[in-house]
mmCIF file of C-alpha atoms in Angstrom:
data_model
loop_
_atom_site.group_PDB
_atom_site.id
_atom_site.type_symbol
_atom_site.label_atom_id
_atom_site.label_comp_id
_atom_site.label_asym_id
_atom_site.label_seq_id
_atom_site.Cartn_x
_atom_site.Cartn_y
_atom_site.Cartn_z
ATOM 1 C CA UNK A 1252 -42.414 -126.941 69.959
ATOM 2 C CA UNK A 1253 -38.878 -127.085 69.318
ATOM 3 C CA UNK A 1254 -36.207 -124.057 70.363
ATOM 4 C CA UNK A 1255 -33.454 -123.449 68.067
ATOM 5 C CA UNK A 1256 -30.621 -121.243 68.876
ATOM 6 C CA UNK A 1257 -29.943 -117.931 67.509
ATOM 7 C CA UNK A 1258 -27.241 -118.751 64.747
ATOM 8 C CA UNK A 1259 -29.571 -120.950 63.225
ATOM 9 C CA UNK A 1260 -31.815 -118.299 62.472
ATOM 10 C CA UNK A 1261 -29.261 -114.946 62.343
ATOM 11 C CA UNK A 1262 -25.725 -114.794 61.355
ATOM 12 C CA UNK A 1263 -23.458 -111.684 60.925
ATOM 13 C CA UNK A 1264 -21.680 -113.366 57.900
ATOM 14 C CA UNK A 1265 -25.111 -112.932 56.200
ATOM 15 C CA UNK A 1266 -24.931 -109.122 56.473
ATOM 16 C CA UNK A 1267 -23.768 -106.765 53.709
ATOM 17 C CA UNK A 1268 -23.519 -103.802 56.630
ATOM 18 C CA UNK A 1269 -23.498 -103.838 60.448
ATOM 19 C CA UNK A 1270 -24.599 -100.341 62.207
ATOM 20 C CA UNK A 1271 -22.957 -99.623 65.745
ATOM 21 C CA UNK A 1272 -24.550 -97.783 68.470
ATOM 22 C CA UNK A 1273 -23.238 -96.863 71.479
ATOM 23 C CA UNK A 1274 -26.079 -99.318 73.690
ATOM 24 C CA UNK A 1275 -23.058 -101.885 73.551
ATOM 25 C CA UNK A 1276 -25.612 -104.182 71.779
ATOM 26 C CA UNK A 1277 -23.417 -106.027 69.864
ATOM 27 C CA UNK A 1278 -19.927 -105.416 71.320
ATOM 28 C CA UNK A 1279 -18.010 -103.282 73.919
ATOM 29 C CA UNK A 1280 -16.180 -100.431 72.685
ATOM 30 C CA UNK A 1281 -13.131 -99.279 73.512
ATOM 31 C CA UNK A 1282 -13.588 -95.838 73.433
ATOM 32 C CA UNK A 1283 -9.657 -94.564 73.683
ATOM 33 C CA UNK A 1284 -8.959 -96.731 70.537
ATOM 34 C CA UNK A 1285 -12.073 -96.114 68.733
ATOM 35 C CA UNK A 1286 -11.876 -92.372 69.161
ATOM 36 C CA UNK A 1287 -8.309 -92.333 67.902
ATOM 37 C CA UNK A 1288 -9.015 -94.342 64.817
ATOM 38 C CA UNK A 1289 -12.111 -91.880 64.099
ATOM 39 C CA UNK A 1290 -9.697 -88.972 64.386
ATOM 40 C CA UNK A 1291 -6.926 -90.197 62.505
ATOM 41 C CA UNK A 1292 -9.039 -91.325 59.537
ATOM 42 C CA UNK A 1293 -10.760 -87.774 59.444
ATOM 43 C CA UNK A 1294 -7.227 -85.991 59.389
ATOM 44 C CA UNK A 1295 -5.367 -88.238 57.385
ATOM 45 C CA UNK A 1296 -8.238 -87.500 54.754
ATOM 46 C CA UNK A 1297 -8.247 -83.580 55.288
ATOM 47 C CA UNK A 1298 -4.093 -83.604 54.807
ATOM 48 C CA UNK A 1299 -4.064 -86.223 51.978
ATOM 49 C CA UNK A 1300 -6.894 -85.141 50.194
ATOM 50 C CA UNK A 1301 -7.485 -81.523 51.004
ATOM 51 C CA UNK A 1302 -4.250 -79.985 51.442
ATOM 52 C CA UNK A 1303 -4.507 -79.395 54.982
ATOM 53 C CA UNK A 1304 -1.213 -78.805 57.641
ATOM 54 C CA UNK A 1305 0.433 -82.242 58.441
ATOM 55 C CA UNK A 1306 0.365 -81.333 62.120
ATOM 56 C CA UNK A 1307 -3.115 -82.441 62.477
ATOM 57 C CA UNK A 1308 -1.258 -86.181 62.247
ATOM 58 C CA UNK A 1309 0.604 -85.163 65.535
ATOM 59 C CA UNK A 1310 -1.087 -86.050 68.669
ATOM 60 C CA UNK A 1311 -0.134 -86.125 72.234
ATOM 61 C CA UNK A 1312 -1.887 -87.817 75.314
ATOM 62 C CA UNK A 1313 -2.805 -84.516 76.627
ATOM 63 C CA UNK A 1314 -4.313 -83.435 73.390
ATOM 64 C CA UNK A 1315 -7.202 -85.844 74.242
ATOM 65 C CA UNK A 1316 -7.920 -84.053 77.537
ATOM 66 C CA UNK A 1317 -9.931 -81.312 75.073
ATOM 67 C CA UNK A 1318 -12.580 -83.827 74.312
ATOM 68 C CA UNK A 1319 -15.989 -84.291 76.325
ATOM 69 C CA UNK A 1320 -19.350 -84.528 75.670
ATOM 70 C CA UNK A 1321 -21.580 -81.774 75.139
ATOM 71 C CA UNK A 1322 -19.303 -79.356 73.417
ATOM 72 C CA UNK A 1323 -21.130 -76.943 70.918
ATOM 73 C CA UNK A 1324 -18.738 -75.604 68.265
ATOM 74 C CA UNK A 1325 -20.020 -71.817 67.096
ATOM 75 C CA UNK A 1326 -18.810 -71.768 63.454
ATOM 76 C CA UNK A 1327 -19.646 -68.166 63.515
ATOM 77 C CA UNK A 1328 -16.301 -67.371 66.015
ATOM 78 C CA UNK A 1329 -14.682 -70.978 66.055
ATOM 79 C CA UNK A 1330 -15.174 -71.122 69.760
ATOM 80 C CA UNK A 1331 -16.272 -74.178 71.328
ATOM 81 C CA UNK A 1332 -18.507 -73.799 74.271
ATOM 82 C CA UNK A 1333 -19.755 -76.010 77.232
ATOM 83 C CA UNK A 1334 -23.177 -75.081 78.388
ATOM 84 C CA UNK A 1335 -25.077 -75.147 81.556
ATOM 85 C CA UNK A 1336 -28.773 -76.232 81.462
ATOM 86 C CA UNK A 1337 -29.985 -73.084 80.786
ATOM 87 C CA UNK A 1338 -27.518 -71.610 77.988
ATOM 88 C CA UNK A 1339 -24.888 -69.993 80.217
ATOM 89 C CA UNK A 1340 -21.122 -70.500 79.043
ATOM 90 C CA UNK A 1341 -19.577 -72.274 81.643
ATOM 91 C CA UNK A 1342 -16.389 -73.104 79.597
ATOM 92 C CA UNK A 1343 -15.018 -71.959 76.224
ATOM 93 C CA UNK A 1344 -12.199 -72.310 73.999
ATOM 94 C CA UNK A 1345 -11.199 -70.782 70.807
ATOM 95 C CA UNK A 1346 -9.912 -73.774 68.886
ATOM 96 C CA UNK A 1347 -8.011 -75.991 71.511
ATOM 97 C CA UNK A 1348 -7.061 -72.748 73.402
ATOM 98 C CA UNK A 1349 -8.793 -72.222 76.697
ATOM 99 C CA UNK A 1350 -10.642 -68.759 76.866
ATOM 100 C CA UNK A 1351 -10.237 -66.995 80.182
ATOM 101 C CA UNK A 1352 -13.450 -65.616 82.093
ATOM 102 C CA UNK A 1353 -12.688 -61.944 81.018
ATOM 103 C CA UNK A 1354 -12.482 -63.366 77.198
ATOM 104 C CA UNK A 1355 -15.589 -65.130 77.737
ATOM 105 C CA UNK A 1356 -17.689 -62.239 79.122
ATOM 106 C CA UNK A 1357 -16.312 -60.090 76.013
ATOM 107 C CA UNK A 1358 -17.725 -62.766 73.891
ATOM 108 C CA UNK A 1359 -21.059 -63.648 75.503
ATOM 109 C CA UNK A 1360 -21.310 -60.609 77.964
ATOM 110 C CA UNK A 1361 -21.891 -60.551 81.503
ATOM 111 C CA UNK A 1362 -24.774 -63.020 81.789
ATOM 112 C CA UNK A 1363 -22.329 -65.107 79.477
ATOM 113 C CA UNK A 1364 -25.386 -66.371 77.533
ATOM 114 C CA UNK A 1365 -24.870 -68.101 74.556
ATOM 115 C CA UNK A 1366 -27.344 -66.777 71.548
ATOM 116 C CA UNK A 1367 -27.855 -69.512 70.015
ATOM 117 C CA UNK A 1368 -29.030 -71.509 72.897
ATOM 118 C CA UNK A 1369 -33.146 -71.658 72.256
ATOM 119 C CA UNK A 1370 -32.209 -72.998 68.392
ATOM 120 C CA UNK A 1371 -30.037 -75.621 69.982
ATOM 121 C CA UNK A 1372 -32.914 -77.142 72.230
ATOM 122 C CA UNK A 1373 -35.343 -77.036 69.232
ATOM 123 C CA UNK A 1374 -33.122 -78.086 65.996
ATOM 124 C CA UNK A 1375 -31.773 -81.218 67.176
ATOM 125 C CA UNK A 1376 -28.424 -80.232 66.967
ATOM 126 C CA UNK A 1377 -28.261 -79.429 63.098
ATOM 127 C CA UNK A 1378 -27.428 -75.600 62.307
ATOM 128 C CA UNK A 1379 -25.055 -73.416 59.973
ATOM 129 C CA UNK A 1380 -24.140 -71.796 63.036
ATOM 130 C CA UNK A 1381 -23.279 -74.557 65.302
ATOM 131 C CA UNK A 1382 -22.751 -78.184 65.649
ATOM 132 C CA UNK A 1383 -23.300 -80.029 69.176
ATOM 133 C CA UNK A 1384 -20.785 -82.529 69.964
ATOM 134 C CA UNK A 1385 -23.180 -84.772 72.016
ATOM 135 C CA UNK A 1386 -21.689 -88.471 71.726
ATOM 136 C CA UNK A 1387 -18.533 -90.343 72.095
ATOM 137 C CA UNK A 1388 -18.465 -90.786 68.169
ATOM 138 C CA UNK A 1389 -18.389 -87.208 67.655
ATOM 139 C CA UNK A 1390 -15.854 -86.470 70.106
ATOM 140 C CA UNK A 1391 -12.683 -86.458 67.736
ATOM 141 C CA UNK A 1392 -14.697 -84.380 65.534
ATOM 142 C CA UNK A 1393 -14.388 -81.636 68.266
ATOM 143 C CA UNK A 1394 -10.901 -82.256 68.722
ATOM 144 C CA UNK A 1395 -10.346 -81.972 64.994
ATOM 145 C CA UNK A 1396 -12.280 -79.056 64.588
ATOM 146 C CA UNK A 1397 -10.507 -77.175 67.278
ATOM 147 C CA UNK A 1398 -7.046 -78.302 65.992
ATOM 148 C CA UNK A 1399 -8.393 -76.813 62.195
ATOM 149 C CA UNK A 1400 -8.996 -73.561 64.118
ATOM 150 C CA UNK A 1401 -5.562 -73.245 65.570
ATOM 151 C CA UNK A 1402 -3.895 -74.631 62.360
ATOM 152 C CA UNK A 1403 -6.044 -71.529 60.546
ATOM 153 C CA UNK A 1404 -4.562 -68.982 63.344
ATOM 154 C CA UNK A 1405 -0.985 -70.204 62.564
ATOM 155 C CA UNK A 1406 -1.304 -69.415 58.943
ATOM 156 C CA UNK A 1407 -3.536 -66.305 59.194
ATOM 157 C CA UNK A 1408 -3.071 -64.537 62.516
ATOM 158 C CA UNK A 1409 -6.363 -62.548 61.920
ATOM 159 C CA UNK A 1410 -9.779 -63.439 63.394
ATOM 160 C CA UNK A 1411 -10.844 -66.177 61.112
ATOM 161 C CA UNK A 1412 -14.762 -65.620 59.926
ATOM 162 C CA UNK A 1413 -16.572 -69.031 59.582
ATOM 163 C CA UNK A 1414 -19.795 -67.712 58.380
ATOM 164 C CA UNK A 1415 -18.835 -65.904 54.900
#
C-alpha cells in the first residue's frame, strides 16, 4: 500500500470558493487587520452606495476599544448591551457613547434586566428586535452599528426609533 501526499489529492487551486471559520483550520488570522478590512469594506459601501456620512471612514486606534465579543444591539433603541449570563445588563452604550449606571437603570429598570433575554437564548441570535455580535468576524459590524447611531444623532438630535 503506498501513501501519497495530500497535494496529490487536494489543491486549493482546484477550489472555486474557500470558506473560513475561526477555528484556524487553514490559516492563522490577524484579527486586527481582518477587523479593519471588514469594517472599512462595510463603511465604504455605506458611504459610496447608500449616501452615509464620510465620517464613518475615519477611525482612530481608540475606536477599536469599543469592540468585544458578546455585544447585543437592541434595534428598538440603538443601545448596545453586554449581558451577564442571567440577562442582566452589565454595560451599555447608545451608539458608541457609554451609558452611566443611572442611564442603564432608566432604560432597563432597577434590576437592569434586558427584556429580550429569554428570546435571545432560544432564537440563535436572529430577531427583528436585536442582533448578537458573538464572534470575531461580527465585531466590526458592532462598531459600525454604534457609529451609525452616533451619525444619526449628529444629523437628528431627537431620539431615534429603529422599529418603525
